[in-house]
Coordinates of N, CA and C in Angstrom, one line a residue:
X233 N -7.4 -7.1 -15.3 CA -7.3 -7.8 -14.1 C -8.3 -9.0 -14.0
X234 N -8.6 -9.6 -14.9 CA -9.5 -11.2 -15.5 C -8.8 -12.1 -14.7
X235 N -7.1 -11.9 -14.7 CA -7.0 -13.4 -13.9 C -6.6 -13.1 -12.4
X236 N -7.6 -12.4 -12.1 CA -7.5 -12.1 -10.2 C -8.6 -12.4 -9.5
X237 N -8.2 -13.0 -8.2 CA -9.1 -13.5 -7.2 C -8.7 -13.1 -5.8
X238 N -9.5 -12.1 -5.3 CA -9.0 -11.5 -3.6 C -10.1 -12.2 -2.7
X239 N -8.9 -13.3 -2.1 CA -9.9 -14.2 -1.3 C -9.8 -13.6 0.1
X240 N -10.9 -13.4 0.7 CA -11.2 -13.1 2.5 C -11.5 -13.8 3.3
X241 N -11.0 -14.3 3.8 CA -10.9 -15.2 5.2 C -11.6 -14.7 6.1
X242 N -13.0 -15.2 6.3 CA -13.8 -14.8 7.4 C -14.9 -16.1 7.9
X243 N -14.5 -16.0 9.6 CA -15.0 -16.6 10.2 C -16.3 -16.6 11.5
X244 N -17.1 -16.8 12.6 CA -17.8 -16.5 13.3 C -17.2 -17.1 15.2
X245 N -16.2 -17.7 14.7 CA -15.6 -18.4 15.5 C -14.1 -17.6 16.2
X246 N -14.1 -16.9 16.2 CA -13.0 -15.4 16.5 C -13.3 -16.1 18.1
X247 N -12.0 -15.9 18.5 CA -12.0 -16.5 20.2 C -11.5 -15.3 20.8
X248 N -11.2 -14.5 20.7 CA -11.3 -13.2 21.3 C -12.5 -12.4 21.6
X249 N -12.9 -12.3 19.9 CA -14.5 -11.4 19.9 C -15.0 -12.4 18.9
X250 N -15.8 -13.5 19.7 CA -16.5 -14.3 18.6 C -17.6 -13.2 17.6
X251 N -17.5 -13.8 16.6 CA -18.8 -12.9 15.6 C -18.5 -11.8 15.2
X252 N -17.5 -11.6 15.0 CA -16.6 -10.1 15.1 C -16.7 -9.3 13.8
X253 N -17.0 -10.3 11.9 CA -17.1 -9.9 11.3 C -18.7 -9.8 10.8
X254 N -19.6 -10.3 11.8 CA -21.2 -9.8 11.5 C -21.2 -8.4 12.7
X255 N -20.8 -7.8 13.5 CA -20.4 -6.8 14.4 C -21.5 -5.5 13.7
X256 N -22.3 -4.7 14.2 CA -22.8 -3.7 13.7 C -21.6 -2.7 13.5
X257 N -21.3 -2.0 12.1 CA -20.4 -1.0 11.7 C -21.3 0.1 11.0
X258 N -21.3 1.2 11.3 CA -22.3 1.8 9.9 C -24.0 1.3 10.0
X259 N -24.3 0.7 10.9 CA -25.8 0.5 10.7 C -25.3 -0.8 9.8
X260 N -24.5 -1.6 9.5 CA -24.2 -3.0 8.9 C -23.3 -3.9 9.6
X261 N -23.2 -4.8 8.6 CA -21.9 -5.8 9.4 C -20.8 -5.6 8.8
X262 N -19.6 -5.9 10.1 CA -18.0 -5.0 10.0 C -17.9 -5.7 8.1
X263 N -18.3 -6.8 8.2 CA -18.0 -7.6 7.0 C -18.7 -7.2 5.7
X264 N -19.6 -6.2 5.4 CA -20.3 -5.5 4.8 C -19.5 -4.4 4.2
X265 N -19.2 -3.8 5.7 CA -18.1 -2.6 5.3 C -17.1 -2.5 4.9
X266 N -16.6 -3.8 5.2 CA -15.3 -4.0 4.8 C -15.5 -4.1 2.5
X267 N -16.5 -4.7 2.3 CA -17.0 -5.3 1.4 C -17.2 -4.3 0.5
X268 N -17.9 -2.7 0.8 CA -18.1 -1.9 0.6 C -16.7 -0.5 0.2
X269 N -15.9 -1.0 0.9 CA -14.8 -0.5 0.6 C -13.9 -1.0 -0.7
X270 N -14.0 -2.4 -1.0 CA -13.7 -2.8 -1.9 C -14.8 -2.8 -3.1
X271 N -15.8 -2.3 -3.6 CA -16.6 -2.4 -4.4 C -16.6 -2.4 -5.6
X272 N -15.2 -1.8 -6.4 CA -14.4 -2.2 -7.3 C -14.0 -3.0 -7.6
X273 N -13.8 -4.1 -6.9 CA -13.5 -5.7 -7.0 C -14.4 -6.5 -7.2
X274 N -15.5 -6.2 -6.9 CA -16.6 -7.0 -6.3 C -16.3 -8.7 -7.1
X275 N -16.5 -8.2 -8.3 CA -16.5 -9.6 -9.4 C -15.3 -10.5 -8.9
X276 N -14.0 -9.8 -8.1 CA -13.0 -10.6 -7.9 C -13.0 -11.2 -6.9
X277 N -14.1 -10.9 -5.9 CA -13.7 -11.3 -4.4 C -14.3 -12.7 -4.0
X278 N -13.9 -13.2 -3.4 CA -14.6 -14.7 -3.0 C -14.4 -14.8 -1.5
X279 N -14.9 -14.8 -0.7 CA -15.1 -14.8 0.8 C -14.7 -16.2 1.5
X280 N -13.9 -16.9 1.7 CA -13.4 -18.0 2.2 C -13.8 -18.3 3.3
X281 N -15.1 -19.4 3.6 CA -15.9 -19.3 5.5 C -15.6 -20.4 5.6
X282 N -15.9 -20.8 7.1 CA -15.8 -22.3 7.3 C -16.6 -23.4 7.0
X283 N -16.4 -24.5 7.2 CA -18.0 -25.5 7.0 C -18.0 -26.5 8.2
X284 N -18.0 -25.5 9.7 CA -18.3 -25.9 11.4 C -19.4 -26.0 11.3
X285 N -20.5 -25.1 10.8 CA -21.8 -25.2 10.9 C -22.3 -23.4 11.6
X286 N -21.0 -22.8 12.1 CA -21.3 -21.6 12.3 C -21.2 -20.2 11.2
X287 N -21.4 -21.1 10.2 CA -20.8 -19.8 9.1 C -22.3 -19.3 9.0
X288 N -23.6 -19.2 8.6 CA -24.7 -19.5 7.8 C -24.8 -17.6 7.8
X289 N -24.7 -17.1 9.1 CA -24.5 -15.7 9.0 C -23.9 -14.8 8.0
X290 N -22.1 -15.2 7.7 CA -21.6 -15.2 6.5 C -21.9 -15.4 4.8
X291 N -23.2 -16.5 4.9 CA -23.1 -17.4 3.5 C -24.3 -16.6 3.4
X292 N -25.5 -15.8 4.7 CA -26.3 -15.1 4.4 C -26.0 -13.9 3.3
X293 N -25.2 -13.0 4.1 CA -24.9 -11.4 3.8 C -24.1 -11.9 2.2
X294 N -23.3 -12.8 2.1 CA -22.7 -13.2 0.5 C -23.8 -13.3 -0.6
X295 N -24.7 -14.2 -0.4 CA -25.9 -14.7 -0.8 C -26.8 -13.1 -1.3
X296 N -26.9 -12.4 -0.5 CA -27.4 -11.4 0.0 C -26.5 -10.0 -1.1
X297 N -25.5 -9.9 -0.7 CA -25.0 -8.8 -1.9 C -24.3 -8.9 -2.7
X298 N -24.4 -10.3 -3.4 CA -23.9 -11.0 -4.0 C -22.2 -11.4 -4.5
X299 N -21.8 -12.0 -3.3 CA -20.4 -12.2 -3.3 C -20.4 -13.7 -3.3
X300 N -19.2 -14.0 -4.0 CA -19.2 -15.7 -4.5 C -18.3 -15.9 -3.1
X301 N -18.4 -17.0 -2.5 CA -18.1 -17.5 -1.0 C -17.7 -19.1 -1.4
X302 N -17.0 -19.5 -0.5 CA -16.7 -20.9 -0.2 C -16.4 -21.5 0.9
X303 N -16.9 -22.4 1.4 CA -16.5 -23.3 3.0 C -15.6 -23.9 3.1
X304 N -14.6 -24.3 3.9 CA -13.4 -24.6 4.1 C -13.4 -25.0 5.5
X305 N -12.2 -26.0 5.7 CA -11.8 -26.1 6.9 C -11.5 -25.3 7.5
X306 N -12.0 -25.3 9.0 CA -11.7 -24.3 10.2 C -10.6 -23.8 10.2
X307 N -9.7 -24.7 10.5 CA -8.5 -24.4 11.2 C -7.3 -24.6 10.3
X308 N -7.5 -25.1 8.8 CA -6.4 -25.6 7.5 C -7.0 -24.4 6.6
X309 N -6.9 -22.6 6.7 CA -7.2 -21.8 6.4 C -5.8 -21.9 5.0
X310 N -4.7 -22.5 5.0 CA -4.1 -22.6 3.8 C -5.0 -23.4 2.6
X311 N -5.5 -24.8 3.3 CA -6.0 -25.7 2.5 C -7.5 -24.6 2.0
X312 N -8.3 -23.7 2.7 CA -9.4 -23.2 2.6 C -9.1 -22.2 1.6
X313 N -7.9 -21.6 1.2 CA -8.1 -20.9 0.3 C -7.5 -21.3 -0.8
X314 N -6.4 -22.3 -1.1 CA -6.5 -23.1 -2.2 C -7.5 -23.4 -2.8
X315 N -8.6 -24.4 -2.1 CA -10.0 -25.4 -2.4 C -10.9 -24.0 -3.0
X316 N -10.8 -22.5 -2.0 CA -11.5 -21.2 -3.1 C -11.3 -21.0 -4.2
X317 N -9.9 -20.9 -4.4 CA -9.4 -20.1 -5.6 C -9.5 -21.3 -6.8
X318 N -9.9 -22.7 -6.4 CA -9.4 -23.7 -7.6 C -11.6 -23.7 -7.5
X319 N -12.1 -23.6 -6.8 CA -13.6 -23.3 -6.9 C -13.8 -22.6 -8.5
X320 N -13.6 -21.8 -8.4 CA -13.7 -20.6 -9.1 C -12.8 -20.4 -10.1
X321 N -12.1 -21.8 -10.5 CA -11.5 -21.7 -11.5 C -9.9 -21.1 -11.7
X322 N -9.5 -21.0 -10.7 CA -8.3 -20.5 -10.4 C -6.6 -21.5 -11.3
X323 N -6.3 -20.4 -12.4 CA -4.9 -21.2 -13.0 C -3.6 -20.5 -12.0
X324 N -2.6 -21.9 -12.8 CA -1.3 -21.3 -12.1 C -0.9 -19.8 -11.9
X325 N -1.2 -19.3 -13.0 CA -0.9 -17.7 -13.1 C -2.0 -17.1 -12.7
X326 N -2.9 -17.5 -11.8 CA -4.2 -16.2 -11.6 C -3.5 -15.8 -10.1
X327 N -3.5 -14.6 -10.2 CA -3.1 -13.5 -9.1 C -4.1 -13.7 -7.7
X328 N -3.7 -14.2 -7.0 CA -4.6 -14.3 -5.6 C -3.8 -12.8 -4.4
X329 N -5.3 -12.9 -3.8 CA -4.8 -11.6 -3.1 C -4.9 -12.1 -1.7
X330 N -4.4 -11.9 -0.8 CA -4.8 -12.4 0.6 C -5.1 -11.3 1.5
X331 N -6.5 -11.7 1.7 CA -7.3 -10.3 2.7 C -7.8 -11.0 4.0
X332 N -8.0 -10.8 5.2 CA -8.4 -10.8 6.2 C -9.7 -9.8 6.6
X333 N -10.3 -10.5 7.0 CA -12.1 -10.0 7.6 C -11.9 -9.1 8.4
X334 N -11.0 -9.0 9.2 CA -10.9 -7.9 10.6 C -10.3 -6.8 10.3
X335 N -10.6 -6.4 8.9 CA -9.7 -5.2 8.5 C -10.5 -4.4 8.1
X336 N -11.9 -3.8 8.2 CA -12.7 -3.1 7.7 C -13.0 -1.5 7.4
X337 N -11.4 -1.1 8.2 CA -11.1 -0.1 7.1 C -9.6 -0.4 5.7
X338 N -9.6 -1.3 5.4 CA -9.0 -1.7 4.5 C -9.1 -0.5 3.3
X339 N -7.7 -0.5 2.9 CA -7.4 1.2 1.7 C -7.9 0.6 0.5
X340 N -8.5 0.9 -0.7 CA -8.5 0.2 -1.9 C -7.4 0.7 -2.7
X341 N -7.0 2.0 -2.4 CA -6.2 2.7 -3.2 C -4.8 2.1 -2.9
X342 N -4.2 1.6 -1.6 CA -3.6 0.9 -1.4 C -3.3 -0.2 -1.7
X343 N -4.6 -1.0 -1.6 CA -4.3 -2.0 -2.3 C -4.4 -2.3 -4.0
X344 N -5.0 -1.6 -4.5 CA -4.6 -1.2 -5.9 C -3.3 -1.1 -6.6
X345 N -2.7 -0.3 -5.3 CA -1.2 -0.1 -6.1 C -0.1 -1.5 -5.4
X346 N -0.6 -2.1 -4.4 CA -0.3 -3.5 -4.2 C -0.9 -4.3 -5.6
X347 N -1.3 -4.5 -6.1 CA -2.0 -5.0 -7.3 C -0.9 -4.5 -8.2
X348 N -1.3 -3.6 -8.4 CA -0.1 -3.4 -10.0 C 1.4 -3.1 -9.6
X349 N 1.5 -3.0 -8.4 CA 3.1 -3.5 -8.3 C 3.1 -5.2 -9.0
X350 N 2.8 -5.7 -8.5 CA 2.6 -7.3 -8.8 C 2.5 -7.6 -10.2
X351 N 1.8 -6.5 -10.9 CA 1.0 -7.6 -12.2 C 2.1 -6.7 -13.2
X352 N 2.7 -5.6 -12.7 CA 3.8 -4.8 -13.8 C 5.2 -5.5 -13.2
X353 N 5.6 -6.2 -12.6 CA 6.4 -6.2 -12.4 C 6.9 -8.1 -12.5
X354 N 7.9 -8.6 -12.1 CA 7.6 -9.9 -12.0 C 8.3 -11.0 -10.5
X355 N 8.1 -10.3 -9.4 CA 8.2 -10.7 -8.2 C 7.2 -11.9 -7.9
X356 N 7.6 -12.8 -7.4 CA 6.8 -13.9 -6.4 C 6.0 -13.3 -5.4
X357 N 5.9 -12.2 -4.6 CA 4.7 -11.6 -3.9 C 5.2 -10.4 -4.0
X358 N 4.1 -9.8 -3.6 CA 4.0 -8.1 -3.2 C 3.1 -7.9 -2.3
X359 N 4.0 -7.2 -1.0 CA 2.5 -7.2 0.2 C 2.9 -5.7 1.1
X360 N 2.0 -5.5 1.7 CA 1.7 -4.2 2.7 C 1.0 -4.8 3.8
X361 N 2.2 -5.3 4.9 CA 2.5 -5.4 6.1 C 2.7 -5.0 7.3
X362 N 2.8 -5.7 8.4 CA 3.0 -5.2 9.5 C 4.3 -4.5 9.9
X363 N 5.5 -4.6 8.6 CA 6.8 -4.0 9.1 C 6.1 -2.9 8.0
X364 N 5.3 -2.6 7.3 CA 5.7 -1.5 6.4 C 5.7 -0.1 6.7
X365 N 5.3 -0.1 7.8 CA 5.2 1.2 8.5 C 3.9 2.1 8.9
X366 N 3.0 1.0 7.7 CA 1.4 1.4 7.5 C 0.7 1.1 8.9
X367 N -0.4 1.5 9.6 CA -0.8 1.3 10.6 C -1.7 0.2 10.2
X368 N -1.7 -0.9 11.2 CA -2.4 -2.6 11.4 C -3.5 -2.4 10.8
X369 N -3.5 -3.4 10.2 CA -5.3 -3.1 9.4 C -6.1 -3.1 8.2
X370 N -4.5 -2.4 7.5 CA -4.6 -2.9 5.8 C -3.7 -3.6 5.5
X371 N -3.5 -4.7 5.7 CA -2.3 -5.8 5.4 C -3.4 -6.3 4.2
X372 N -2.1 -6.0 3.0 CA -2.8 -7.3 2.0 C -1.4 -7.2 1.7
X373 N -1.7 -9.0 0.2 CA -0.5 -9.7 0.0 C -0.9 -10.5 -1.2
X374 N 0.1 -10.3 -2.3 CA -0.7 -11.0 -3.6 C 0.8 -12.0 -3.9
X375 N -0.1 -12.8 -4.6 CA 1.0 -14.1 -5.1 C 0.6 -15.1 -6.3
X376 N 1.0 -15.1 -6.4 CA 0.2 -16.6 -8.2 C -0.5 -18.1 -7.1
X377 N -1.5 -18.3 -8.3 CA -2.0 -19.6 -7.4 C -1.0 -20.4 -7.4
X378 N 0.2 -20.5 -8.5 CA 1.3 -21.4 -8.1 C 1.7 -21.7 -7.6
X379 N 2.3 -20.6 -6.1 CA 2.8 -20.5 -5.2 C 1.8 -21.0 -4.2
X380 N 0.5 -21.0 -4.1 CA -0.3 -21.5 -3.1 C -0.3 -22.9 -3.4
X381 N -0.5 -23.3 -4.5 CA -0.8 -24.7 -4.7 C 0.2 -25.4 -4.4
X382 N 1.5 -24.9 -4.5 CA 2.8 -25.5 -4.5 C 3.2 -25.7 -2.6
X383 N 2.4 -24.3 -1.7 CA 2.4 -24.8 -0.6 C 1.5 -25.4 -0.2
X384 N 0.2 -25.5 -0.6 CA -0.9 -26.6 0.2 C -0.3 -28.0 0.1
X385 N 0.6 -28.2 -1.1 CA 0.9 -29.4 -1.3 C 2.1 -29.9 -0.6
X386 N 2.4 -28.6 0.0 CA 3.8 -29.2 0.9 C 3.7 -29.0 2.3
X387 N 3.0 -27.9 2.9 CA 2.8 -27.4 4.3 C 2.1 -28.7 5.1
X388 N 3.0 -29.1 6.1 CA 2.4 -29.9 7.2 C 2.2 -29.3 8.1
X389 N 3.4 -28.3 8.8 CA 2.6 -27.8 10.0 C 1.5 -27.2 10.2
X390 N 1.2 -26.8 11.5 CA -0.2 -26.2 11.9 C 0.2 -24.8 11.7
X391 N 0.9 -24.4 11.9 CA 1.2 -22.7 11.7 C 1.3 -22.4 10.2
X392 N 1.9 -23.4 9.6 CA 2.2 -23.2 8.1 C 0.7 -23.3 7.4
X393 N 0.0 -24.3 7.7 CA -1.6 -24.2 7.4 C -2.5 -23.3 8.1
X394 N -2.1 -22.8 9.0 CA -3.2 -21.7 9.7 C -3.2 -20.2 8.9
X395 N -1.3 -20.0 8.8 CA -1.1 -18.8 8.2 C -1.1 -18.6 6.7
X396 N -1.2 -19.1 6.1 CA -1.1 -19.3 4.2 C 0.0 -18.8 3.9
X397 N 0.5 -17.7 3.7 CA 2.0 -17.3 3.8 C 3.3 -17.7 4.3
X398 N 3.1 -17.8 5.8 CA 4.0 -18.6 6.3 C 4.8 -18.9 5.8
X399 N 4.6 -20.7 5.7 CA 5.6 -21.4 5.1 C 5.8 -21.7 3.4
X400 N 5.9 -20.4 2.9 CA 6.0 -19.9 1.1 C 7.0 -20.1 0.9
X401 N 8.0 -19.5 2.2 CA 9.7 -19.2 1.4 C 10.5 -20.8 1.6
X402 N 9.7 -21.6 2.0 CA 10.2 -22.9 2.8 C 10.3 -24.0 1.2
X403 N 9.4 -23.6 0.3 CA 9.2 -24.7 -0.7 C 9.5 -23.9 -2.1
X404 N 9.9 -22.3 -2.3 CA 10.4 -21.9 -3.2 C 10.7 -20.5 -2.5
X405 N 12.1 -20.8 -3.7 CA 13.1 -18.7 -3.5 C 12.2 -17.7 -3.7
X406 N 11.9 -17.0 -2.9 CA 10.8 -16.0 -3.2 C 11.5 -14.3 -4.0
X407 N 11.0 -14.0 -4.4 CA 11.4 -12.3 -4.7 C 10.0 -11.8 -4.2
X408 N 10.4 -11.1 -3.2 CA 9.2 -9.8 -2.4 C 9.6 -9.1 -2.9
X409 N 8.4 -7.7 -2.8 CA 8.6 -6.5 -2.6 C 7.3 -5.7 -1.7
X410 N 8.1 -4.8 -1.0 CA 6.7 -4.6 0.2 C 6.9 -3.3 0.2
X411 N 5.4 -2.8 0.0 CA 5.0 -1.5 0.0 C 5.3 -0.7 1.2
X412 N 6.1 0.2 1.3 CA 6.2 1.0 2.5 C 5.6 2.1 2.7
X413 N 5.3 3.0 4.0 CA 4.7 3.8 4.5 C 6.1 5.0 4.1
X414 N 5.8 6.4 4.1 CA 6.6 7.5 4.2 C 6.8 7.8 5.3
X415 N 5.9 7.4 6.7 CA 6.4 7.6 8.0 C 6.1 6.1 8.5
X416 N 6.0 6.1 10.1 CA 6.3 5.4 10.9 C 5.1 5.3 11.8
X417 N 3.9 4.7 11.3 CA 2.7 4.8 12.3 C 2.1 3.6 12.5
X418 N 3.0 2.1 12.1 CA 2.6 0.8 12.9 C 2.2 0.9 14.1
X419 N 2.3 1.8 14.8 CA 1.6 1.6 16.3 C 0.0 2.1 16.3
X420 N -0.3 2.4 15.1 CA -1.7 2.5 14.9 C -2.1 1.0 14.7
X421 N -3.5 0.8 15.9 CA -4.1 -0.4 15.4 C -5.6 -0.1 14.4
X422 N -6.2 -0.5 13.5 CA -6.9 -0.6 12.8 C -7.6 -1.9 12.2
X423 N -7.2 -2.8 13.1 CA -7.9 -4.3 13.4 C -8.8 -5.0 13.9
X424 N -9.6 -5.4 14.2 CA -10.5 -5.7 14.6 C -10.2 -7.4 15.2
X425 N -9.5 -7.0 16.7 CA -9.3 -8.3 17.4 C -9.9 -8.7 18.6
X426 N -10.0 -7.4 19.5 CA -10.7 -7.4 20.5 C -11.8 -6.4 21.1
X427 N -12.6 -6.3 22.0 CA -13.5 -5.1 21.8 C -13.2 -3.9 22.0
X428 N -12.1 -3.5 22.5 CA -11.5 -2.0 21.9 C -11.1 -1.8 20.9
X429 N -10.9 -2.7 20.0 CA -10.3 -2.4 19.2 C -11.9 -2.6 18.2
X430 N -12.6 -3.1 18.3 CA -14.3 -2.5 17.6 C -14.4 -1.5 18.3
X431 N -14.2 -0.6 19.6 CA -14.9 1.2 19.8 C -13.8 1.8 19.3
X432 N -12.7 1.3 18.9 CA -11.8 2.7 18.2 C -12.6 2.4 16.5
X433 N -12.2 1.5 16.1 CA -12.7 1.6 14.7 C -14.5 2.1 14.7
X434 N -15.2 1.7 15.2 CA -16.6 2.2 15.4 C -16.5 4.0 15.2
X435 N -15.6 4.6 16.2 CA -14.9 5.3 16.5 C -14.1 6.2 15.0
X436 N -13.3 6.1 15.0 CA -13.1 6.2 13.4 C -14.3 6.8 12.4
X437 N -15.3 5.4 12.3 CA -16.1 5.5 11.5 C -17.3 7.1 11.5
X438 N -17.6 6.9 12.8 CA -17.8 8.2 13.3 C -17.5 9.2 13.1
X439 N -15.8 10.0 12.7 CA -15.8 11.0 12.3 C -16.1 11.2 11.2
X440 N -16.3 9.9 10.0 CA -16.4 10.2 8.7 C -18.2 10.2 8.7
X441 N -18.5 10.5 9.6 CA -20.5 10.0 9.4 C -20.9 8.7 8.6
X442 N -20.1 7.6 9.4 CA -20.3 6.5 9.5 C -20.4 6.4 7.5
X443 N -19.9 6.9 7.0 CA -19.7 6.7 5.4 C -18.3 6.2 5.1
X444 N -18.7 5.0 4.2 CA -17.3 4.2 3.9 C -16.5 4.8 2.9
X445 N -16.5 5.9 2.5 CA -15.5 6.3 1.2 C -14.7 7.3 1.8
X446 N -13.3 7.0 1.9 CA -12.5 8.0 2.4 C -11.1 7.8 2.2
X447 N -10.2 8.3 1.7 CA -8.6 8.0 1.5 C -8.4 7.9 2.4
X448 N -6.9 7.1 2.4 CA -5.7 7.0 3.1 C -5.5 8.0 4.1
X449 N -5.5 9.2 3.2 CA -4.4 10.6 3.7 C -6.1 11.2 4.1
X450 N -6.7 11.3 4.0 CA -7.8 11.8 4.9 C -8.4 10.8 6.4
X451 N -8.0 9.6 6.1 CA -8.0 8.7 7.7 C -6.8 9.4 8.4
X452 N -5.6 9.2 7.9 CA -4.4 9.5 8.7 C -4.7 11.1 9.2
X453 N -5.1 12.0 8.4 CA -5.0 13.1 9.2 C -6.6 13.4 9.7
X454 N -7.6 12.5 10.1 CA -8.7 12.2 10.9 C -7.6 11.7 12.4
X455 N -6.9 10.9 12.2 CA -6.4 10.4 13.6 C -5.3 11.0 14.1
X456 N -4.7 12.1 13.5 CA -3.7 12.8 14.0 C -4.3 14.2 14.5
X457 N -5.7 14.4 14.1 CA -6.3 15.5 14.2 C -7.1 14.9 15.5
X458 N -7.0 13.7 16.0 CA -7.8 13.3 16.7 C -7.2 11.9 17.5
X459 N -6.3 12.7 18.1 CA -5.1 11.5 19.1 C -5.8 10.5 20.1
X460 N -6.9 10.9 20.3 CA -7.9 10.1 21.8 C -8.0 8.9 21.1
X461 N -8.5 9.1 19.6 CA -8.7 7.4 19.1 C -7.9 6.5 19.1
X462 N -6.9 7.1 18.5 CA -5.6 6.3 18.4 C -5.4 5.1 20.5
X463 N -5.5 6.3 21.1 CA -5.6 6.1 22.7 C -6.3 4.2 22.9
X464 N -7.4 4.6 22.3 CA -8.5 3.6 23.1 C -8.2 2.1 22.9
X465 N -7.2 1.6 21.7 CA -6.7 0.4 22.1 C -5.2 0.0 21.7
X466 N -4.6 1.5 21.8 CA -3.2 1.3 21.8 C -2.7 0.0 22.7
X467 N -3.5 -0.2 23.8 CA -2.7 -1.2 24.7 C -3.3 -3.0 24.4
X468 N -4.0 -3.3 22.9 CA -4.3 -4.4 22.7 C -2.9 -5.1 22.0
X469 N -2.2 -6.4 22.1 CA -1.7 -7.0 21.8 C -1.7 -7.3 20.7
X470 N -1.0 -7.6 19.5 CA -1.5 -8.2 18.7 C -1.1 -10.2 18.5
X471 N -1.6 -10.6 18.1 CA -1.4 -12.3 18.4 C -0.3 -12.3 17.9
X472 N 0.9 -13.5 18.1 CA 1.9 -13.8 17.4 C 1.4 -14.9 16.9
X473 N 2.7 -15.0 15.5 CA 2.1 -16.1 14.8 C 2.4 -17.2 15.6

């Protein structure tokens, strides 16, 4: 996995819950834990922040446990993770992964097998989404820098540049394939967008003694063993695109 880069989109500027990824989780920041969960990657990860002037928090904790970072525009989060991935050296064929900050219980095992679906097989993306059945929270999504480069170079809208994905299928025929769940528990949120939605994950973390190593199938039956959590922000919205 030499030609892989899982870039993370994290900002301080969250207009819901500003600061949402420096948030105490664990005695750390959500963005720590999240970080900590992937620790297997480490060498692969590059943390995509902005250059508003409010990142310095972010560029700290990177700096700090040594994750390679880059600044980007606010709001052209397409253009921001192109300008990463070509930082760091990024060819046509290097496998980029697209992760989001507000996911800090993110699966690795999950996304592992998002990974080698992708690199054994030969689809244009492979991702674990919001239709997959998986509960909100571990969305990841991998694709060739080709496919990114090929949209930074074409995407004009704002939605098309805000979401990196988006507008993919607009500038080439895609072949997906999307990891599905064996049941049906998208109505689990595991996001980090508003402040209930930090006391259920806080929450969460709690029954594990605030320790980040834990499967899939031992979260899922933590919150079936324990329906109240699930409760506390079942009624948060999630943004449309």
């Amino acid at each position: 996995m030499n030609n892989l880069q899982i870039v993370i989109q994290a900002r301080m500027t969250s207009t819901r819950l500003p600061g949402k990824v420096m948030l105490p989780l664990c005695d750390k920041p959500v963005l720590q834990v999240m970080l900590e969960r992937l620790e297997k990657w480490k060498e692969q990860i590059i943390i995509a922040t902005t250059n508003d002037g409010s990142e310095e928090p972010i560029i700290e904790l990177c700096k700090t446990l040594k994750i390679k970072y880059f600044k980007g525009d606010t709001n052209d989060v397409l253009g921001r993770y192109y300008h990463a991935c070509k930082a760091y050296n990024a060819t046509a064929s290097t496998a980029v992964v697209r992760l989001t900050s507000d996911c800090p219980i993110i699966d690795p095992d999950l996304l592992e097998k998002v990974i080698n679906t992708y690199m054994t097989n030969h689809y244009s993306m492979v991702n674990l989404g919001p239709h997959s059945g998986f509960p909100r929270g571990l969305d990841c999504c991998i694709f060739p820098f080709s496919l990114l480069e090929l949209t930074h170079l074409n995407a004009k809208s704002y939605s098309d540049r805000e979401h990196v994905t988006l507008g993919m299928p607009k500038f080439q025929n895609l072949t997906t394939y999307s990891i599905s769940a064996l049941e049906d528990l998208s109505q689990i949120r595991l996001t980090l967008d508003e402040p209930d939605d930090y006391k259920a994950i806080k929450a969460v973390y709690q029954i594990f003694d605030n320790q980040t190593a834990f499967t899939y199938e031992e979260l899922i039956e933590a919150l079936k063993s324990n329906p109240s959590l699930v409760d506390i922000n079942k009624h948060v919205e999630q943004k449309s695109v």
